[in-house]
Short mmCIF file of C-alpha atoms in Angstrom, two decimals:
data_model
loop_
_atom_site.label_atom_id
_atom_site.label_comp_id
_atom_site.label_asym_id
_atom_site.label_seq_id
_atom_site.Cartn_x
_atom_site.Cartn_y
_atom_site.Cartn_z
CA UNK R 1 8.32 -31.94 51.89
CA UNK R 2 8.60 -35.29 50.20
CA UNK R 3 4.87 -35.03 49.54
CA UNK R 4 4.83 -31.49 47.82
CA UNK R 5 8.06 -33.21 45.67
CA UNK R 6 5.88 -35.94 44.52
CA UNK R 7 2.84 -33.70 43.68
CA UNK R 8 5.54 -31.60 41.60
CA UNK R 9 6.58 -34.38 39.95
CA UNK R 10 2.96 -35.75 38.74
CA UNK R 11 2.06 -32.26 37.94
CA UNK R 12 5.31 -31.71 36.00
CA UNK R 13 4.00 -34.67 33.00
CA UNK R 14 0.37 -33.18 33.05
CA UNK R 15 1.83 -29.62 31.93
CA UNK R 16 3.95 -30.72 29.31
CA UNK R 17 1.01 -32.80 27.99
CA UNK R 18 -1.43 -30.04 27.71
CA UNK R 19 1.24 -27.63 26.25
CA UNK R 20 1.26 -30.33 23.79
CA UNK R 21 -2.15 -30.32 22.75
CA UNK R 22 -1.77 -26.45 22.79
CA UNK R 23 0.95 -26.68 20.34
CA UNK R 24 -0.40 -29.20 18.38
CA UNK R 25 -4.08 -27.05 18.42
CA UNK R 26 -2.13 -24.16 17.36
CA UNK R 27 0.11 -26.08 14.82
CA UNK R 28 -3.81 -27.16 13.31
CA UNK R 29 -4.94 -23.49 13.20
CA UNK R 30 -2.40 -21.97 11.58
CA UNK R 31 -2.33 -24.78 9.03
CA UNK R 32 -6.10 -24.25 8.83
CA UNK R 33 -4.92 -20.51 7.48
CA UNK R 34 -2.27 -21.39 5.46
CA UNK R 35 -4.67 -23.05 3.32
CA UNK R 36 -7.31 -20.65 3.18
CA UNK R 37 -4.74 -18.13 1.72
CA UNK R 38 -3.35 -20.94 -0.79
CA UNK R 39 -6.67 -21.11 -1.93
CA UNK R 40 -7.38 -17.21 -2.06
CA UNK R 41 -4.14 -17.13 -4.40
CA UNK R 42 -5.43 -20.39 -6.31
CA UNK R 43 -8.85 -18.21 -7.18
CA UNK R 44 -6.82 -15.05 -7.99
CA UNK R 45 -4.21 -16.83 -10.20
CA UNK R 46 -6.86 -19.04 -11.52
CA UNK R 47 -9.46 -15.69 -12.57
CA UNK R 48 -7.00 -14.47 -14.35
CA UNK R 49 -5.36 -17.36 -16.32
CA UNK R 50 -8.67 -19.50 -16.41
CA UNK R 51 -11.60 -17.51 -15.29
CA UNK R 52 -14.18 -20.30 -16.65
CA UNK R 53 -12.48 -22.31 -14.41
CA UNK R 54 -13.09 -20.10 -11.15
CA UNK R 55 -16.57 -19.46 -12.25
CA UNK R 56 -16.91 -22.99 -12.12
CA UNK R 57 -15.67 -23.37 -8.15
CA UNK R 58 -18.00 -20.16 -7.04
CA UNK R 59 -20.47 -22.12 -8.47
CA UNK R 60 -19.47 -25.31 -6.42
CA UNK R 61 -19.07 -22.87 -3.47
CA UNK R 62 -22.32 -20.98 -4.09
CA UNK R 63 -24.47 -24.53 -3.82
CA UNK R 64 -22.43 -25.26 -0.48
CA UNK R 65 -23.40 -22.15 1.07
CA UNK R 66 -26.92 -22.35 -0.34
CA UNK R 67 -27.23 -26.22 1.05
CA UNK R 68 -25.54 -25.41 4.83
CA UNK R 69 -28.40 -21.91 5.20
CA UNK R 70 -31.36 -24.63 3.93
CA UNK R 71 -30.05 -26.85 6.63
CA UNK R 72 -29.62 -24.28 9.09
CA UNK R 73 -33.32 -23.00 8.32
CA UNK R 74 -34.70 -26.62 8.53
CA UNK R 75 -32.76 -27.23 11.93
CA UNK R 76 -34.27 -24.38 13.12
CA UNK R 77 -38.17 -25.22 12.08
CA UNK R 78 -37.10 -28.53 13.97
CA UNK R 79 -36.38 -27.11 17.17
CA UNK R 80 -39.84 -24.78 16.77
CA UNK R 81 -42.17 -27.75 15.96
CA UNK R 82 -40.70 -29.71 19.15
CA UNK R 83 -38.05 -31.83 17.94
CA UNK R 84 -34.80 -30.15 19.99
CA UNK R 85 -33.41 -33.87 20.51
CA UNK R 86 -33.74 -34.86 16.37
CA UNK R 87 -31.94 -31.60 15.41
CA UNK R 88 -29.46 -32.08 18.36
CA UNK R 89 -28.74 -35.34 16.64
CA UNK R 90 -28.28 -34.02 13.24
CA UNK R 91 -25.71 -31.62 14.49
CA UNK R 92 -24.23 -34.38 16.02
CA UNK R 93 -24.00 -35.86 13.03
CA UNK R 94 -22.28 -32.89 11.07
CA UNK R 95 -19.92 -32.25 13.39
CA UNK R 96 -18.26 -35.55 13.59
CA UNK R 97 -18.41 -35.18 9.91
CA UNK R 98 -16.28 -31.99 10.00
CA UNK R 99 -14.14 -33.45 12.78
CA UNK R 100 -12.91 -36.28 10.44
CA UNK R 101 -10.80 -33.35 8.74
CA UNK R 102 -8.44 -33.26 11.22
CA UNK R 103 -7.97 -37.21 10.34
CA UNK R 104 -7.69 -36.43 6.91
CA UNK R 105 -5.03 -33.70 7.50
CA UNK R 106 -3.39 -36.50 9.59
CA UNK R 107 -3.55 -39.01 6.83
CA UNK R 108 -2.04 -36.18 4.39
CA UNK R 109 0.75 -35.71 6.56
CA UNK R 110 1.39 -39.50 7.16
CA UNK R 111 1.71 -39.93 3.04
CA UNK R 112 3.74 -36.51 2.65
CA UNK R 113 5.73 -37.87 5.34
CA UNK R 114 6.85 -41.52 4.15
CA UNK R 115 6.88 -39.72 0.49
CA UNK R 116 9.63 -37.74 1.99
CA UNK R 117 10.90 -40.99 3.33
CA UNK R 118 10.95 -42.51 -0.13
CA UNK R 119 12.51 -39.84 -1.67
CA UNK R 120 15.32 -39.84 0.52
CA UNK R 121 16.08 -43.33 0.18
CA UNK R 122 16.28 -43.53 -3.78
CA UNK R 123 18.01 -40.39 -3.45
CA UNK R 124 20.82 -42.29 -1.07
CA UNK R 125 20.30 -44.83 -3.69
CA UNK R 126 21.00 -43.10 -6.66
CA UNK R 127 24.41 -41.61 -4.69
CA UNK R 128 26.89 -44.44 -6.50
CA UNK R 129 25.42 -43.37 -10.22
CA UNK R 130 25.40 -40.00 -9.70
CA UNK R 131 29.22 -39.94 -8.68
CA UNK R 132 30.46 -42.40 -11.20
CA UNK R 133 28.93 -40.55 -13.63
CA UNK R 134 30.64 -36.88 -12.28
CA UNK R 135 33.30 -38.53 -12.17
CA UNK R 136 33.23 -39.70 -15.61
CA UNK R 137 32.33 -35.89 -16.81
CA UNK R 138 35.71 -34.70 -15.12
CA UNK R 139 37.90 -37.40 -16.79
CA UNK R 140 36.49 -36.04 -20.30
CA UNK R 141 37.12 -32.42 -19.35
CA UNK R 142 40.39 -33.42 -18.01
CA UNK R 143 41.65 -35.34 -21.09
CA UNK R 144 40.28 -32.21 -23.40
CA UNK R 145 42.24 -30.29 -21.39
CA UNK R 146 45.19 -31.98 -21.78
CA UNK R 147 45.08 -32.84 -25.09
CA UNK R 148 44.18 -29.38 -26.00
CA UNK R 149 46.98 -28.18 -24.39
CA UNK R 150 49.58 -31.22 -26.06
CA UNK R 151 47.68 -30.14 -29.68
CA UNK R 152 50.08 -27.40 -29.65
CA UNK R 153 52.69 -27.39 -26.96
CA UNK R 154 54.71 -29.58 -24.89
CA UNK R 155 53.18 -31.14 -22.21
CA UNK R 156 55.11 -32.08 -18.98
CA UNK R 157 53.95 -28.68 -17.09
CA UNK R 158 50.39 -29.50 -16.89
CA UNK R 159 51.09 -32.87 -16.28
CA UNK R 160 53.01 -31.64 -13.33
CA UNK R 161 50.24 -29.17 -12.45
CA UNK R 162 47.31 -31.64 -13.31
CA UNK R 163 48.51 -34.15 -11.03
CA UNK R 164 49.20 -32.42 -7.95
CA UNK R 165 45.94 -30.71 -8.40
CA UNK R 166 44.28 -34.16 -8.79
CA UNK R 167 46.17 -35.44 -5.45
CA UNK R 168 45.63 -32.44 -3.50
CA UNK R 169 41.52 -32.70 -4.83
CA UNK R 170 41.90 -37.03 -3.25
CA UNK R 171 43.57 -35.93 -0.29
CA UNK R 172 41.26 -33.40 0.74
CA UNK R 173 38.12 -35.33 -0.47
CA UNK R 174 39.56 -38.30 1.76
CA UNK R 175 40.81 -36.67 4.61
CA UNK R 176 40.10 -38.27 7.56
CA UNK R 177 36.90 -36.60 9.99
CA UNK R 178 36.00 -36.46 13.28
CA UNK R 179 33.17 -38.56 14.11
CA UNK R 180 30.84 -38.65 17.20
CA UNK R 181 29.10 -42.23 17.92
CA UNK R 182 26.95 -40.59 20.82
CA UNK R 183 25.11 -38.72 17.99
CA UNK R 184 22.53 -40.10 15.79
CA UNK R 185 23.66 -39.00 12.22
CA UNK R 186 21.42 -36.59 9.97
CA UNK R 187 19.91 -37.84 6.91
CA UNK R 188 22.16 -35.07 5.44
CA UNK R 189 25.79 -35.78 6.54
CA UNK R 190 25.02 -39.38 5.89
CA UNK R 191 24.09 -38.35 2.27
CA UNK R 192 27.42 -36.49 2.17
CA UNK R 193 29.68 -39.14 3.47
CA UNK R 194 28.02 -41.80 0.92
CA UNK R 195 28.98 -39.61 -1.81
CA UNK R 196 32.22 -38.84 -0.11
CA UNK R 197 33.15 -42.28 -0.08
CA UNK R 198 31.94 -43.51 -3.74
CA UNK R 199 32.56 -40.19 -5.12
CA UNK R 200 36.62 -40.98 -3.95
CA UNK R 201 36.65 -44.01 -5.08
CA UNK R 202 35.24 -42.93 -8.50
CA UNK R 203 37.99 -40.23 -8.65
CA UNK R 204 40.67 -43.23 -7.76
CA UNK R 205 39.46 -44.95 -11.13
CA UNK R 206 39.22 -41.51 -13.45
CA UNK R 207 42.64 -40.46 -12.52
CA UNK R 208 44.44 -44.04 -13.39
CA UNK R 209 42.05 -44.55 -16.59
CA UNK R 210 43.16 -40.68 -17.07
CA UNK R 211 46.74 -41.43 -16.82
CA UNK R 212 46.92 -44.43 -18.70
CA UNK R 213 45.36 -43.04 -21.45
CA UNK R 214 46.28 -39.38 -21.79
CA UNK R 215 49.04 -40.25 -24.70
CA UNK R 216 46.88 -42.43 -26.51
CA UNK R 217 46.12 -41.57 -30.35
CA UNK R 218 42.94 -43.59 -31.05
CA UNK R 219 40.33 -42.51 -28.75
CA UNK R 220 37.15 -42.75 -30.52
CA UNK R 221 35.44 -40.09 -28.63
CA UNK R 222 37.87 -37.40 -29.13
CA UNK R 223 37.80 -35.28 -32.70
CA UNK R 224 40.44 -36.01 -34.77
CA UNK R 225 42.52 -32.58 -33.41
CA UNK R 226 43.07 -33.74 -30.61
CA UNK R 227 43.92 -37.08 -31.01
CA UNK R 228 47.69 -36.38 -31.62
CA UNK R 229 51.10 -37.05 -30.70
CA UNK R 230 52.18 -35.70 -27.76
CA UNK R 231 55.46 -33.63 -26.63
CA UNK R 232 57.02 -34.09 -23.29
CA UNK R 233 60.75 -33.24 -22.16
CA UNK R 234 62.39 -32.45 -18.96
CA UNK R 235 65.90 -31.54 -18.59
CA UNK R 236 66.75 -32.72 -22.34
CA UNK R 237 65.17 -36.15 -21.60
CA UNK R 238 62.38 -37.14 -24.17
CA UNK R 239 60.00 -38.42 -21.51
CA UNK R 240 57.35 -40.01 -24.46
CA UNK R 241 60.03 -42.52 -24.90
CA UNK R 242 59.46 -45.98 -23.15
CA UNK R 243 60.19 -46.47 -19.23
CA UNK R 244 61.54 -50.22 -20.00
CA UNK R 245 64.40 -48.73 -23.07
CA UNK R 246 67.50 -48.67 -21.19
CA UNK R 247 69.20 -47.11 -24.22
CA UNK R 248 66.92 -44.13 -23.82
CA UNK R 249 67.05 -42.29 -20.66
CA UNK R 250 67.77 -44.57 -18.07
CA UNK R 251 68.90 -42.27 -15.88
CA UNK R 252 65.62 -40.76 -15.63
CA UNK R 253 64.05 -42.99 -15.20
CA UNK R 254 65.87 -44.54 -12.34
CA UNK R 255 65.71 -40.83 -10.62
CA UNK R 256 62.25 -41.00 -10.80
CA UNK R 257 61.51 -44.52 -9.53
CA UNK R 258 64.15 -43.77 -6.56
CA UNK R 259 62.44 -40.86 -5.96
CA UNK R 260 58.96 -42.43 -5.70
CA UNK R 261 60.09 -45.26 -3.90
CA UNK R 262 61.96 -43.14 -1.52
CA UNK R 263 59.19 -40.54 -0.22
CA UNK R 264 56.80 -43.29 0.01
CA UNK R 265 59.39 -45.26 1.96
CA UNK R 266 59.53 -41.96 3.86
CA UNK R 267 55.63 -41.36 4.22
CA UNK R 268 55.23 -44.96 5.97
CA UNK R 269 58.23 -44.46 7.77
CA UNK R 270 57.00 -40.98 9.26
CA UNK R 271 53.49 -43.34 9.79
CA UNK R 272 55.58 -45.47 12.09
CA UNK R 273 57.12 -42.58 14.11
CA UNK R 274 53.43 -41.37 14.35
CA UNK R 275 51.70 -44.33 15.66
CA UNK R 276 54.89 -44.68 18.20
CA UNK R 277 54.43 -41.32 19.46
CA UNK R 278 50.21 -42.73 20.13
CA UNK R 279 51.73 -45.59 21.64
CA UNK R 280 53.98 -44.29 23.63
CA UNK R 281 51.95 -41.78 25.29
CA UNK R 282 49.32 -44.26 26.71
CA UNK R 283 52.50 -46.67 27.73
CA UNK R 284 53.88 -43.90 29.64
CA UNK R 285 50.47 -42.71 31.09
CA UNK R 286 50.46 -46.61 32.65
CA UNK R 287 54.11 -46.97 33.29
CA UNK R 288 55.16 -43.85 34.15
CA UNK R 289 58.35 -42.54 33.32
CA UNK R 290 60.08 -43.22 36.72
CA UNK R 291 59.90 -46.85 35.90
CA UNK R 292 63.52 -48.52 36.51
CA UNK R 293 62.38 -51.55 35.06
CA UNK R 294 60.76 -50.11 31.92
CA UNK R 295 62.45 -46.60 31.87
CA UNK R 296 61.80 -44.38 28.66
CA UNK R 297 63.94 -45.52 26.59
CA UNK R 298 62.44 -49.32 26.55
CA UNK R 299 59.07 -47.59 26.28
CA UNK R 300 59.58 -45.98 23.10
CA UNK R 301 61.17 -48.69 21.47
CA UNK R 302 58.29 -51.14 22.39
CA UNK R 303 55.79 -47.84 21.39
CA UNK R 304 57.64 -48.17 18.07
CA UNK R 305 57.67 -51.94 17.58
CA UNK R 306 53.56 -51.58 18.46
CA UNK R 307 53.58 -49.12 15.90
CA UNK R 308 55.20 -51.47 12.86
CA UNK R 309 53.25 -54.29 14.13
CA UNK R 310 49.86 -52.61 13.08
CA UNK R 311 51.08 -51.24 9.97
CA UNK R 312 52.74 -54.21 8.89
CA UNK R 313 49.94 -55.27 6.97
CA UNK R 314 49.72 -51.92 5.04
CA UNK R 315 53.18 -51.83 4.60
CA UNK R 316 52.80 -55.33 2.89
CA UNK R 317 50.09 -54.10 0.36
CA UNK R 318 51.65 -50.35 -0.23
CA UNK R 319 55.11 -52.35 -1.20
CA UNK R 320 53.09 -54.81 -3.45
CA UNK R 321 50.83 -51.70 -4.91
CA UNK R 322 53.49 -49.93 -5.74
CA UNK R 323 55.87 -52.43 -7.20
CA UNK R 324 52.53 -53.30 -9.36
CA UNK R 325 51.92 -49.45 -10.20
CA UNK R 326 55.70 -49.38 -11.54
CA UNK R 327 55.84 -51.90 -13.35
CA UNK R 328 52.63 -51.37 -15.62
CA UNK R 329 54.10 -47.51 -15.78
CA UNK R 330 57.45 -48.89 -16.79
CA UNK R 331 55.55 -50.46 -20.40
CA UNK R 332 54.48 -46.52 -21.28
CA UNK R 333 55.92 -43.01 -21.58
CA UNK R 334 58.34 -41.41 -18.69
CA UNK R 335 56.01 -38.90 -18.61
CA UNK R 336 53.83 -41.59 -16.26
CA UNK R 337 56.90 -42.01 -14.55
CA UNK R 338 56.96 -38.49 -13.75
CA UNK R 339 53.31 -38.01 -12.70
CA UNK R 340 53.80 -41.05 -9.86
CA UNK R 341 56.77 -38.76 -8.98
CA UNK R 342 54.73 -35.66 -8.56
CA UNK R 343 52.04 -37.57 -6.77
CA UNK R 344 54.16 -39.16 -4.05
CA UNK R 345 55.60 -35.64 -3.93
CA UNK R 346 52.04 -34.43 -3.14
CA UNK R 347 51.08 -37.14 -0.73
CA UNK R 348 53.99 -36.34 1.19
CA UNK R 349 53.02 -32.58 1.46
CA UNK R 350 49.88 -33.11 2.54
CA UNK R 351 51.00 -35.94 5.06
CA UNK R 352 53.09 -33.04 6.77
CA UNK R 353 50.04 -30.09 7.07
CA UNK R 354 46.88 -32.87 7.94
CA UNK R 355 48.86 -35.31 10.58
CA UNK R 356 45.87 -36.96 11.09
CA UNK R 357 46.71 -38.80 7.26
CA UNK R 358 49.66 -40.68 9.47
CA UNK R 359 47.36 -41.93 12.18
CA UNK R 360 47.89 -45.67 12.38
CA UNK R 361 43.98 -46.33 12.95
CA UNK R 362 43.36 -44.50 9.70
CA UNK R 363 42.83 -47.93 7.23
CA UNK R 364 43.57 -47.07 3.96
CA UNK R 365 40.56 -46.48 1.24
CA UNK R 366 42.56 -46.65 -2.11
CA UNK R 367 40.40 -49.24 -4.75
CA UNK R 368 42.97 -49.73 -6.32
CA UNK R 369 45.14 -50.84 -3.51
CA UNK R 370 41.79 -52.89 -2.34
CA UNK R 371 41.69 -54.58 -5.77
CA UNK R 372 45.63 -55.55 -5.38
CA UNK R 373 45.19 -56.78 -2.40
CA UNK R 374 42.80 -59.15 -3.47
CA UNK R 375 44.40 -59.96 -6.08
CA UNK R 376 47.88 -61.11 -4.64
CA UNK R 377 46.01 -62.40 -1.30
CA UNK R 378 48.05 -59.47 0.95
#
């Protein structure tokens, strides 16, 4: 029994081997054909569009054929005045000729292959300028938009609609995947997630450029109709007047710092209870919840206290990003105010349909937050 296993076994690699060559064989045939008929559709295409052309290959093709039936003749007078070996030879000869085809269809394939190759690669490279500069077309045809719209009525409704559009368009672009490290990545999802990545960050930059300078009057690249004053109210509250004038609104503009402040308060907040309920369940998994010592109670507060501990660091930046963020929005219109307002508004939404935004593990990707960071050493 052992024996026949072992005779299996070394018969097993000689059969995959030889079906193989078959394949490969076939593979060679059948590109064999595939060029004949390109080149029957070459000669048809080519009589009729250049038929001096064609005439010109039969011509090539007629000297061929008239060269290989001379050779075949002379091979054959060989053989009848004695010399079976010589003409042997010269056959030889030819064939090895004709069987350095199937290197040439090999060298074809190598350069079509690494052309591929190099393609690819300035394709992957090219990712960065090809989503800067998408993202650079959608800030124009955002800011015609708006200023379209604020040529001719007031403004705070598609500023409202604009930037919850623009968050839910981050937070879906950013969302968080499921990745698999067992599995070699294609060409093509890494393609995707490159853009995906630069393509966000791009977006990050357009929509703070876009709402910095949406009330501006002098931009050079926008006709003259639409570079005008702009109307915004909201509950009788002019919201073009300055976030810094006390005299003007402060009330508003309190509510809507309070209100950012609060949700994103809120959103880390509902981040800690997330990360606690993680923690938590692979404390109790080890502990057990019979535990006298370490009962459940103890567990969840030390799940929760995990929890802040590895979101400290975020919380550190977010608190120093935002008090950045409302501070630079405090020197223009309310209107800003009110667009951070609707965006924490947004990313609080979207925090309660995808959980997987309040994993803990999740590091955050926002440049800007990146660049603050940097800046302030947090």
């Amino acid at each position: 029994m052992p024996e026949e296993q072992t005779e299996k076994q070394q018969e097993q690699p000689k059969v995959s081997v030889i079906k193989e060559g078959v394949d490969r064989y076939k593979s060679f045939i059948f590109g064999i054909q595939v060029i004949l008929f390109l080149i029957i559709v070459a000669c048809v295409i080519t009589g009729i569009l250049a038929p001096q052309l064609l005439l010109i290959f039969l011509n090539f093709l007629w000297i061929l054929t008239l060269f290989i039936v001379i050779l075949f003749l002379v091979l054959g007078g060989m053989v009848m005045l004695g010399l079976k070996n010589e003409a042997k030879g010269i056959l030889d000869v030819f064939m090895e000729g004709t069987l350095s085809v199937v290197d040439f269809f090999d060298f074809l394939k190598l350069v079509a292959k690494n052309f591929v190759q190099i393609v690819k690669d300035l394709i992957y490279f090219l990712v960065p300028f090809f989503s800067y500069v998408l993202a650079f077309l959608i800030y124009i045809a955002l800011l015609l938009l708006f200023k379209w719209v604020g040529s001719f009525s007031d403004v705070t409704v598609i500023t409202i609609i604009l930037t919850a559009a623009l968050m839910v368009a981050i937070g879906l672009l950013n969302r968080p995947g499921k990745e698999d490290p067992s599995t070699e990545e294609k060409w093509g999802k890494k393609l995707g997630r490159r853009f995906k990545d630069v393509f966000g960050d791009a977006m990050e930059v357009v929509i703070f450029i876009f709402f910095l300078t949406m009330d501006s009057t002098n931009l050079f690249f926008l006709p003259k109709s639409l570079n005008v004053e702009l109307h915004a109210s909201l509950f009788g509250y002019n919201l073009m007047e300055r976030g810094f004038n006390i005299q003007a609104g402060f009330d508003i503009t309190m509510t809507l710092i309070m209100l950012t402040v609060g949700l994103e308060i809120l959103r880390f907040g509902m981040r800690i209870v997330w990360g606690g309920v993680y923690f938590y369940r692979e404390i109790n998994q080890y502990m057990g919840s019979d535990n006298p010592q370490f009962g459940p109670s103890k567990q969840i507060k030390h799940a929760l206290r995990q929890s802040f501990d590895s979101s400290k660091d975020d919380i550190i930046k977010f608190i120093t990003y935002l008090t950045v963020l409302i501070g630079v929005f405090l020197l223009f219109p309310k209107l800003k105010l009110l667009s951070m307002a609707v965006t924490s508004i947004t990313t609080f939404t979207l925090d309660l349909i995808f959980r997987e935004r309040l994993s803990v593990r999740r590091s955050s990707n926002d440049l800007f937050g990146k660049i603050i960071a940097k800046v302030f050493n947090v």
